[in-house]
Every structure is written in C-alpha cells, then in structure tokens.
Short mmCIF file of C-alpha atoms in Angstrom, two decimals:
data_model
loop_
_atom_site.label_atom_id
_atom_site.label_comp_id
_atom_site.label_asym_id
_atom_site.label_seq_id
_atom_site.Cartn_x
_atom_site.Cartn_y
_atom_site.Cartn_z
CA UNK A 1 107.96 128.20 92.71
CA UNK A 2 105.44 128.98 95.56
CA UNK A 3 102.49 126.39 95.95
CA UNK A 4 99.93 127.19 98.38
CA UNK A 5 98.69 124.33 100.60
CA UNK A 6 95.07 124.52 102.77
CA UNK A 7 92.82 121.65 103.52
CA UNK A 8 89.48 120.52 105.82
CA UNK A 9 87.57 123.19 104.87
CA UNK A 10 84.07 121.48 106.03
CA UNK A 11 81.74 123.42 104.14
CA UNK A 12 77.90 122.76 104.82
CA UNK A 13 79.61 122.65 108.72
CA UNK A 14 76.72 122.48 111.29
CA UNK A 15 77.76 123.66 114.89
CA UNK A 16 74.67 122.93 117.63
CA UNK A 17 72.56 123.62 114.30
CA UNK A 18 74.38 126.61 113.40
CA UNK A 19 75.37 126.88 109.89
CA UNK A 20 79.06 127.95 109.79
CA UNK A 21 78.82 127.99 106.00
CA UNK A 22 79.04 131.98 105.72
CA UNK A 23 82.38 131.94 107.78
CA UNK A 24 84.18 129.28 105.84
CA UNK A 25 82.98 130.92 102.61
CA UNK A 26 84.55 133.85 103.96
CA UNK A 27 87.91 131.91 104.85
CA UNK A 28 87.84 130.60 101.15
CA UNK A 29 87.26 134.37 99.97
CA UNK A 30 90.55 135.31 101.65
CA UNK A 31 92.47 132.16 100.68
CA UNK A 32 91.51 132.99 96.90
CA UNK A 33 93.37 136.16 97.97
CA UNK A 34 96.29 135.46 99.58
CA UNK A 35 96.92 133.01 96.42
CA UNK A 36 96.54 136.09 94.56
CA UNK A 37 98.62 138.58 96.78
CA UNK A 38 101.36 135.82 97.14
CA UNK A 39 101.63 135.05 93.61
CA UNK A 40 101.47 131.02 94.50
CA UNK A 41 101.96 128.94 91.19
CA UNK A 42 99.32 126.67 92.25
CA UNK A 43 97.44 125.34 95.09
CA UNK A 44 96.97 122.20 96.92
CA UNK A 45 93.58 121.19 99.02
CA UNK A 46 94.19 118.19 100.75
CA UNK A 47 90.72 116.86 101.44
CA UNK A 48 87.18 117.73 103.05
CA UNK A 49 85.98 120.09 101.49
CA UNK A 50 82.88 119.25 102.58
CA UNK A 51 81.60 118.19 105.96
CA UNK A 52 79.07 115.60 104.59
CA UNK A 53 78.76 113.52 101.48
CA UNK A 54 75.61 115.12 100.33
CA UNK A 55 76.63 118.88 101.14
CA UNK A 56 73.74 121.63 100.92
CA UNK A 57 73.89 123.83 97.75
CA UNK A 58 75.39 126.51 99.38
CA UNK A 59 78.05 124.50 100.44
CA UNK A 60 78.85 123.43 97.31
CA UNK A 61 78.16 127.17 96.28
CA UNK A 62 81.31 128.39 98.88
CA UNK A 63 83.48 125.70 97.65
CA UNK A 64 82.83 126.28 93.70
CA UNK A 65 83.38 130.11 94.07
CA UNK A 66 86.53 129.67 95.47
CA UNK A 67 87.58 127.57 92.19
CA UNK A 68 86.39 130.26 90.29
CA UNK A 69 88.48 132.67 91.84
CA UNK A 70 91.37 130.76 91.24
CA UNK A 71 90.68 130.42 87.35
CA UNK A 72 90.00 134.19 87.36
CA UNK A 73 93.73 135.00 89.08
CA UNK A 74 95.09 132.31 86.41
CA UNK A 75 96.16 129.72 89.90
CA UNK A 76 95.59 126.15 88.95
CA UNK A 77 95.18 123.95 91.64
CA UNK A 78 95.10 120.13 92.21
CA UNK A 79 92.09 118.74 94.87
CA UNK A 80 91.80 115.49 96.39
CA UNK A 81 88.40 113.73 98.54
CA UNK A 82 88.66 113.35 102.30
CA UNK A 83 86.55 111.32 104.54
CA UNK A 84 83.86 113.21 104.82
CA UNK A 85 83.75 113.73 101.00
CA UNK A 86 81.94 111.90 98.61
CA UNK A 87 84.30 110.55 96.42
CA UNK A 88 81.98 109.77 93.96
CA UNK A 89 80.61 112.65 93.90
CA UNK A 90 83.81 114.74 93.27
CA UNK A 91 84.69 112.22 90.51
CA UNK A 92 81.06 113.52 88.70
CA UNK A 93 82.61 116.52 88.89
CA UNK A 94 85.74 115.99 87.88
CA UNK A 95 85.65 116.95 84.12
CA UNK A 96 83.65 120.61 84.94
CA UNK A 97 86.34 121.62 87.29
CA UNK A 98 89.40 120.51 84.99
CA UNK A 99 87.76 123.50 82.73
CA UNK A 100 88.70 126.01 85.44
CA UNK A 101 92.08 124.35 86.21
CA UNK A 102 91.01 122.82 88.66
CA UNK A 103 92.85 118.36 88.76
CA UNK A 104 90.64 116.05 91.00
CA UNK A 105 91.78 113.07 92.53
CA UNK A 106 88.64 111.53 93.92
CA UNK A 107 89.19 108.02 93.98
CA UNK A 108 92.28 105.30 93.70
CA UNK A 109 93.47 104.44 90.38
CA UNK A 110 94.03 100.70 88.82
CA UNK A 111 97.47 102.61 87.52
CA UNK A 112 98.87 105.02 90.35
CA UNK A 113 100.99 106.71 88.12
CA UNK A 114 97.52 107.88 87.03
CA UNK A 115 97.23 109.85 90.23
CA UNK A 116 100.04 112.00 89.86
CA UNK A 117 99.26 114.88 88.32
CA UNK A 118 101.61 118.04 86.37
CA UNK A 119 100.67 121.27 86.95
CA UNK A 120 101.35 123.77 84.09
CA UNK A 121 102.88 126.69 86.21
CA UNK A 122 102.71 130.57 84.64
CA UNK A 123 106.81 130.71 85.19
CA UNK A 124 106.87 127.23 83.06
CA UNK A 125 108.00 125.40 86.14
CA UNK A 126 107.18 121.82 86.25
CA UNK A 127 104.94 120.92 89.39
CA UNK A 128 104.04 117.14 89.86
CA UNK A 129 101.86 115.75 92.31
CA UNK A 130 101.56 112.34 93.92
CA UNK A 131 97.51 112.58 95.03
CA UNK A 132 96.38 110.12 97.33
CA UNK A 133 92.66 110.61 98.37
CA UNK A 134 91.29 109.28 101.51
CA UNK A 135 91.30 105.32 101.86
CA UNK A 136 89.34 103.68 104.28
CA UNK A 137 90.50 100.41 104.73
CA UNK A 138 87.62 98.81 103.10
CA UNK A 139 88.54 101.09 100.37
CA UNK A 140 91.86 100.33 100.74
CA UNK A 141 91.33 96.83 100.11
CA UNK A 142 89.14 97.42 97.39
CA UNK A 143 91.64 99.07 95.69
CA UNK A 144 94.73 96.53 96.52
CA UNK A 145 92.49 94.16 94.85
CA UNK A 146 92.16 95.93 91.60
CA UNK A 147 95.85 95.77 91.37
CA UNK A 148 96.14 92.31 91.84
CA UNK A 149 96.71 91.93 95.17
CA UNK A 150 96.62 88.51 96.65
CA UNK A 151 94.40 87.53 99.90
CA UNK A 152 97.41 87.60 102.20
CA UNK A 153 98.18 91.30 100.84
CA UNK A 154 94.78 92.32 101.15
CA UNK A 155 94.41 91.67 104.86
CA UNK A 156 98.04 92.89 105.65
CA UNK A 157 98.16 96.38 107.93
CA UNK A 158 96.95 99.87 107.34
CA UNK A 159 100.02 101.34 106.42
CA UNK A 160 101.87 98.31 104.49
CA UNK A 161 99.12 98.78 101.97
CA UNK A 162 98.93 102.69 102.29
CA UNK A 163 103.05 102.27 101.55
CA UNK A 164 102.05 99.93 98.38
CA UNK A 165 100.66 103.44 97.62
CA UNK A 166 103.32 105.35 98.53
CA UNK A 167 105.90 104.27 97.05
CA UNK A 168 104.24 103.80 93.57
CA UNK A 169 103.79 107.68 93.48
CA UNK A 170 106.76 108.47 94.61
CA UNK A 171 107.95 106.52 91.47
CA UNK A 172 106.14 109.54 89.21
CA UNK A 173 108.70 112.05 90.76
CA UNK A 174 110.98 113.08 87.78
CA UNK A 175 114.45 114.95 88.44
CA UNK A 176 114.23 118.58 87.14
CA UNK A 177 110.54 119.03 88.26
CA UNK A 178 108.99 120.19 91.63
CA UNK A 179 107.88 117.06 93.30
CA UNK A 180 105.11 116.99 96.04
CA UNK A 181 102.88 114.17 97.47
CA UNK A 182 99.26 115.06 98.81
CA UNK A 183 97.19 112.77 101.60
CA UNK A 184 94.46 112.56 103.63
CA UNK A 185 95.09 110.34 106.50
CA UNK A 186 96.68 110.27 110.21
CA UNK A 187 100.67 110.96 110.59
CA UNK A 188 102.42 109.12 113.44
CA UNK A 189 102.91 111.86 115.63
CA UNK A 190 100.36 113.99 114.98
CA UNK A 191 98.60 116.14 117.55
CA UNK A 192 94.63 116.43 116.80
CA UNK A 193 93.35 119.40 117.56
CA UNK A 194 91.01 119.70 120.74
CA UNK A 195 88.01 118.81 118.34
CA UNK A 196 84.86 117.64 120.02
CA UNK A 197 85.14 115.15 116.33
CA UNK A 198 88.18 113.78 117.58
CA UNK A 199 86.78 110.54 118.07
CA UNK A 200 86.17 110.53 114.19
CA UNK A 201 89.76 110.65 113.39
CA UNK A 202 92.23 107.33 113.84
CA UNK A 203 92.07 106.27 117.32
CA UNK A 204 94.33 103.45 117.39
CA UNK A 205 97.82 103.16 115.55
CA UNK A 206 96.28 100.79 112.99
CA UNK A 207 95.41 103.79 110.99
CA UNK A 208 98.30 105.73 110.67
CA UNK A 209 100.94 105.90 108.47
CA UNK A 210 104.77 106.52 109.43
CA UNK A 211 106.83 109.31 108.07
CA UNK A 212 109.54 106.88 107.00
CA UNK A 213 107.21 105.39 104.21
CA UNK A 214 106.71 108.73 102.75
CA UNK A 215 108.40 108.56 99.35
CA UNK A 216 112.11 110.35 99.76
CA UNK A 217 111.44 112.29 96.36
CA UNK A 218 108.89 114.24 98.00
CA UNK A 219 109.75 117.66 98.60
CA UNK A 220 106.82 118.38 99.91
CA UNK A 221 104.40 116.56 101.42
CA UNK A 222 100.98 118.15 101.49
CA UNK A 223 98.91 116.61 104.69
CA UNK A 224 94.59 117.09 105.44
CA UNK A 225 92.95 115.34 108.18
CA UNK A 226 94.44 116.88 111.41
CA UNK A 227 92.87 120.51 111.84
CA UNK A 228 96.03 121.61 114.21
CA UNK A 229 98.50 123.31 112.06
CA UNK A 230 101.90 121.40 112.42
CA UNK A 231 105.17 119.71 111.01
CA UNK A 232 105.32 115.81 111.72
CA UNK A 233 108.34 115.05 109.61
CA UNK A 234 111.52 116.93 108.91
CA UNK A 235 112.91 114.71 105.82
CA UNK A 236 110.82 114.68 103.95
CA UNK A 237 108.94 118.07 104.49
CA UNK A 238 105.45 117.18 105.63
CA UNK A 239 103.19 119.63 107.67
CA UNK A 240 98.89 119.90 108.05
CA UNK A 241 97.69 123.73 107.80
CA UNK A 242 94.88 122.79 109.89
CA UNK A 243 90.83 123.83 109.26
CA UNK A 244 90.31 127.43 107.85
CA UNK A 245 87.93 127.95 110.88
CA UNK A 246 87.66 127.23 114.51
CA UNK A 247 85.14 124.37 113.52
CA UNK A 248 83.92 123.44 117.06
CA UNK A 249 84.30 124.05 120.81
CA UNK A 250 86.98 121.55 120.75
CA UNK A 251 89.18 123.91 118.39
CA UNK A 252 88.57 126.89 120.24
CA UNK A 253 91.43 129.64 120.75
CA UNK A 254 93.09 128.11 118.04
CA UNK A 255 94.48 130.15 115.17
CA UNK A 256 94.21 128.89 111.80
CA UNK A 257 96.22 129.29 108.85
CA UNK A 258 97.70 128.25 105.36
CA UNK A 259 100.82 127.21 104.29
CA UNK A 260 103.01 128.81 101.43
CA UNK A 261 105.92 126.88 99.86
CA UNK A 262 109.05 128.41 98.57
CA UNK A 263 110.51 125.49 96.49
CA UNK A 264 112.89 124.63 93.58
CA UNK A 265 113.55 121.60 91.78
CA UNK A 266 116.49 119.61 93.69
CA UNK A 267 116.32 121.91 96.43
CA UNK A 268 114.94 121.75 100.08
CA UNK A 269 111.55 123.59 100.29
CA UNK A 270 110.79 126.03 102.87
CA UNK A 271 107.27 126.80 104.71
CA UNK A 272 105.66 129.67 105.85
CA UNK A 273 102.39 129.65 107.68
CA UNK A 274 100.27 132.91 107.21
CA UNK A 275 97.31 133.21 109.60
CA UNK A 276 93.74 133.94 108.19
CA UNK A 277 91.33 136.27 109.87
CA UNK A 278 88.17 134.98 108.68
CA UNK A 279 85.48 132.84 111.13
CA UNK A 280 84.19 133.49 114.36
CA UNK A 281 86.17 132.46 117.81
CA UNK A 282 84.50 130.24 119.64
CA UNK A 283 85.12 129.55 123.38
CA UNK A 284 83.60 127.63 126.42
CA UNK A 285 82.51 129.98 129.56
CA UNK A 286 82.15 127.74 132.84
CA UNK A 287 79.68 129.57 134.79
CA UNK A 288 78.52 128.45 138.86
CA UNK A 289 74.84 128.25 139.48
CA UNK A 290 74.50 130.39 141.83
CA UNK A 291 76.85 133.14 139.59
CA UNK A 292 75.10 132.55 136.08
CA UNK A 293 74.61 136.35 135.78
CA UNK A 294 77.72 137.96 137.06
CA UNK A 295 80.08 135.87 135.14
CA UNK A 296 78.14 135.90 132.37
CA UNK A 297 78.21 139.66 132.40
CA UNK A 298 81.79 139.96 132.41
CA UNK A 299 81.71 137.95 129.61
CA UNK A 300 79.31 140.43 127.46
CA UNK A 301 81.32 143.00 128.77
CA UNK A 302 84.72 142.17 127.24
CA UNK A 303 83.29 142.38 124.05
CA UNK A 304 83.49 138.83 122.69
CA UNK A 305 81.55 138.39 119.73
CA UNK A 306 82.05 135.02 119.12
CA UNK A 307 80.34 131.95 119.79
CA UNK A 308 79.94 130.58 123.08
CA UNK A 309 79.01 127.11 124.72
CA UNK A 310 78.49 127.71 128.33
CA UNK A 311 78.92 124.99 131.03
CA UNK A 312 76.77 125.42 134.30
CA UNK A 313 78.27 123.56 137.43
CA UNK A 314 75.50 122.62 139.64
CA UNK A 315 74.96 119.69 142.01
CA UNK A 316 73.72 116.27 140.92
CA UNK A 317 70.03 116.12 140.25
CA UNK A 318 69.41 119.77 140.53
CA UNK A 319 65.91 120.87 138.49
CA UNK A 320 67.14 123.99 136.30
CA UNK A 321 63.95 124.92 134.49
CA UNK A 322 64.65 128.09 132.64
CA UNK A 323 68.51 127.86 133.02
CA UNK A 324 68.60 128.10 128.72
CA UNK A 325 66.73 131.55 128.46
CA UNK A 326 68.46 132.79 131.44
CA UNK A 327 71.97 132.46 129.72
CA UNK A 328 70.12 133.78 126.20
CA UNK A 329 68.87 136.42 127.72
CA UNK A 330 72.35 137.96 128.81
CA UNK A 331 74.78 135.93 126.35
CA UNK A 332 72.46 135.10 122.70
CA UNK A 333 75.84 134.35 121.22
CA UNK A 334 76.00 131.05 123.05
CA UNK A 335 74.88 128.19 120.63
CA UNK A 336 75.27 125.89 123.98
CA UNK A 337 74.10 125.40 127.42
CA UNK A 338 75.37 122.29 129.15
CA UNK A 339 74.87 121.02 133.15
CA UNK A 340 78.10 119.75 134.69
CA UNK A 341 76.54 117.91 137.20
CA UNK A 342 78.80 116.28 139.87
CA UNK A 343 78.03 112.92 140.00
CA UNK A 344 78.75 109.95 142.03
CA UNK A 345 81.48 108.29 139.55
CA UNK A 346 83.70 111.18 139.63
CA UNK A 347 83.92 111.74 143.23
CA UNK A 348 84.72 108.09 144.15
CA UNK A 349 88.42 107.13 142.58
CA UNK A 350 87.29 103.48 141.59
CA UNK A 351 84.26 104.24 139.54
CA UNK A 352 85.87 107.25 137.64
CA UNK A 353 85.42 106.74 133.93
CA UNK A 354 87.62 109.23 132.75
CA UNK A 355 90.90 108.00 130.81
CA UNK A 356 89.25 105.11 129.56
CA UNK A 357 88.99 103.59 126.04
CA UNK A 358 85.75 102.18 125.02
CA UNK A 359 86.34 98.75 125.38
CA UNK A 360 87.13 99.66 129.09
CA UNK A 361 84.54 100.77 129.42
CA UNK A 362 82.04 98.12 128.10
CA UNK A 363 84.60 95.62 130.33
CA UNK A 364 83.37 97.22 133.32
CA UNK A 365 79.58 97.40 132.21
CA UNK A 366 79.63 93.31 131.56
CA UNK A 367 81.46 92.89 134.85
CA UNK A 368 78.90 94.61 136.42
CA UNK A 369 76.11 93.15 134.98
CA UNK A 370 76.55 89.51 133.88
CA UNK A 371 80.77 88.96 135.33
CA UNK A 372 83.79 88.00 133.09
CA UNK A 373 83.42 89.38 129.61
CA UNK A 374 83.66 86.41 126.91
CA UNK A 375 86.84 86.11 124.62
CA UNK A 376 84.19 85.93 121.84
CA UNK A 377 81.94 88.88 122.96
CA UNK A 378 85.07 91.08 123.40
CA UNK A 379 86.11 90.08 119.63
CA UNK A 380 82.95 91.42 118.59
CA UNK A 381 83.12 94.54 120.35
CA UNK A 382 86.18 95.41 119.02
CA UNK A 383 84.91 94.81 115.72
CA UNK A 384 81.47 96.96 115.90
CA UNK A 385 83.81 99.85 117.63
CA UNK A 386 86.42 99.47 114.29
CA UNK A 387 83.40 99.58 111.93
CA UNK A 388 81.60 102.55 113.65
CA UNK A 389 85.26 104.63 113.75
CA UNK A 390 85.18 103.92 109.98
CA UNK A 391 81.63 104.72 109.28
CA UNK A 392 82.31 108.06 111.32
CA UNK A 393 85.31 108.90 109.05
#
C-alpha cells in the first residue's frame, strides 16, 4: 500500500499583506499529482488547511479543488482540523466532502472508536486510521468531560489526557489491516521551523505529547503542526512533512516536501520524502545604510525572484525618510523593509533582552518600575501568557 501524507497547508496565508494563496494552490495542484504519478492508495492531511477560521473564498476554492482532483484520480483521502481551522466549520462540511471520498475528522468524538476511520483502497487493502484533530486544552477538557471524566481527570496534564486519546484509537487497530494514527499537536523533540509564527506553536512542555504514548499498533503515525519536515520517533514511525510552501521569512531556504509510505499489514513501513517545486523562496537581505544600493544590486543581479524582507542596519535614532521607495525602487520583490537600529540594550551585557522568556521579561519591567514582582501578580501573568498562546493556536 502507498499512503501519501502532507499537512499545514495555510491557505488564505497573508505574508506583509501578500496573498500567498496562488502559490499554495499551486503546491496543492502538484500534490494532486504526485498522488496520481505515485499511485498512493490514499492520502492523509494532517491539519490547517487553512490559515484562519473564516478563510476567504478562494482559499476555500484552492483547498476544494485539490479534493476534487483526488476524486477525479479515484485517491480517497482522510482530513483532520488544525488550530487554525475551524472545526466547526469543517464538520458543516463534512457530509459534501464524504461524496468525493473525502473522511473528516473535525472534532472529538463521545466514542473514539468513532474517529477511526477505513479507507476502501483500489487494491482492496484495508487502511484504518486513528484521527485525532487538534485539541486545545480547553477543548481537551471539554471533551474528557463528555466521556465521563471526573474533576481530578479533567485538570490532569496535557498529554495524560491527549494519551486517554491515544490509546483508545490505538484500540481500533485490527491485525490484517494497515494501521496509521493522524495528529495535530507538538512531538517531544520536535524542531519548529525558523517561523516568524513560532511563538504560536507550544512553547512550554505542557503541550506536548511524548512518543512513548503513541499507540504501538501504529505503523504509521501521520504528524501536522511543525512545518520542518522530520522524524521524531523511530518505533513507532512518526515524521511531519512540513508546510507545502516557505510560509514566512522565518521558513526561508527551507525545502518543502511530502511524504510517501510504502507499507503492509504486519510489516514495518518505510518513508520517502519527495520535494515539491511549487511557491516562491523567500529570503532576508541585510543591507548597511550607507550600501542600500550596491548590495541591493547584487541582489537583483543574481536573479532571485523570490520574495524578499530586507533589514537596514543604521544607528539608533537615525531619520530614514524615503528608505521604503529607495529599496522598491531597485528590489519591488521585497514585501519588507525593517530598521535594525542599534540600541542601548544590546550593547550593554546587563540590559540585553535577548534569550529571555516572557515572564523574564515582565520580571524585569516590574523590578524596574514598582520592585519585587508579587507571587500573586506573577500567577496571573502566567495565566494571561497561557491563554494568549492558546488563543494564538
């Protein structure tokens, strides 16, 4: 059997206001290919396909087409919501896409054997699917309390109650089948990508899940969420294929792929990543005042056709009136012009900010302002920042 896995496709992306809908339609254009020209049995999306819960129509138009070119090559396919999905909204949808052989896992189920899915294969190979969608942990304790969960249970870690989940799908593995397991969330281990949306990922440990409660049965384990390509566990088999696109600065230089999966019932699977071409490279250009121009040049010179963000280094509280158009004029590929000002803070060793975590940070701005920070006021902090890291997501 040979499942195709791809995830965090981000349609409806904005980039500095640029819509990089066009590129990841293209992406999805060649994905719908490669299925095709790889004969895959079926494929996997492991969450975020969109990059808001209210996506644009032409979003929603990318994402739709490539479901339709799946139907038309005869792939089915099973989908689950990410964190920047609307779950909801994906459930609406639900019914419509089964048509096209399309199964959606949008939301947590009162029965979780209910969320693993079998895929009718053309060789008559049995596929079966543990989906887990995204869980917040408010939605995570939503859910533990649908199934009966006690208080205690409900306020227990992350990843106990992500393992509750776990291990229930992993009980909907059957011998003589194909059995895979698809999530969105943060592997310990994991390496984000350079993304400048980073910070919307799991900062802390108290969102991730260890790859010794992923469900032995799985021989497979289809990851979304991290948009570097990589292998975080061995036993079982569990590996992110990354974005389809170099999404933002932060991603830049990195090459983006999809995974294919050779795979037998009872027998170890094997991965192959196969690059895509589509989407535009994107790369940062730090430029010296008083060389704007030249380096910029060489830049337009080499032929990059990509997007740039370009960083100007000029002293602190320099007036730059004009420095915008005069990096359009030569470079109108750059979505970006930033001042790198050196400031105070970085040049003297104690007041350097860099390195440290938020709550650092708002240590030092109390100390400075009102003295010790209050056990109670640092409680609340910690809070605010743990609800605003799970608004972002």
């Amino acid at each position: 059997m040979r499942v195709l896995h791809t995830a965090d496709f981000h349609a409806g992306r904005l980039l500095k206001g640029f819509d990089r809908t066009p590129e990841i339609h293209d992406a999805l254009v060649e994905i719908a290919g490669l299925a095709r020209t790889e004969r895959a049995d079926a494929v996997l999306v492991s969450g975020d396909l969109f990059d808001t819960g209210n996506p644009s129509a032409d979003a929603e138009a990318a994402v739709f087409d490539f479901f339709l070119r799946l139907r038309d090559a005869g792939i089915p396919g099973v989908v689950i919501a990410g964190n920047h999905d609307s779950a909801a909204r994906l459930d609406s949808v639900a019914g419509l896409l089964g048509w096209v052989g399309i199964q959606v896992v949008a939301q947590p189920s009162g029965d979780p054997l209910a969320m693993v899915r079998e895929v009718a294969t053309k060789s008559g190979e049995r596929l079966r699917v543990g989906a887990l969608p995204y869980l917040s942990e408010r939605r995570l304790v939503k859910a533990v309390d649908v199934l009966g969960g006690d208080l205690g249970a409900q306020r227990q870690k992350y990843r106990e109650n992500m393992g509750f989940f776990l291990r229930e799908l992993g009980r909907g593995f059957e011998p003589g089948a194909v059995n895979m397991l698809m999530a969105h969330t943060t592997m310990d281990g994991a390496v984000p990508s350079g993304s400048e949306r980073t910070f919307q990922l799991d900062l802390t440990n108290a969102y991730t899940v260890s790859g010794l409660q992923l469900p032995p049965g799985a021989q497979y384990v289809a990851l979304g969420h991290i948009h570097k390509p990589q292998t975080v566990s061995d036993a079982p088999l569990a590996c992110y294929p990354g974005s389809v696109i170099q999404l933002d600065f932060g991603e830049a230089g990195e090459k983006k792929q999809i995974n294919l999966i050779e795979v037998e019932a009872g027998r170890p699977a094997r991965v192959e990543g196969i690059p895509l071409a589509s989407g535009r490279d994107l790369r940062t250009v730090y430029v010296d005042l008083d060389n704007v121009e030249r380096r910029l040049g060489e830049v337009k010179a080499s032929g990059f056709t990509g997007l740039l963000k370009v960083v100007v280094r000029a002293p602190a509280g320099t007036a730059l009136p004009g420095l915008k158009d005069r990096v359009l004029n030569i470079t109108p590929n750059a979505l970006s012009v930033e001042l790198d000002a050196q400031q105070e803070d970085l040049a003297v060793p104690e007041l350097r900010r860099e390195g440290l975590t938020l709550m650092e940070l708002f240590e030092r701005y109390w100390q400075e302002k009102r003295g010790e920070l209050p056990d109670d006021v640092r409680a609340a902090f910690q809070t605010a920042e743990s609800q605003a890291r799970e608004g972002a997501q």
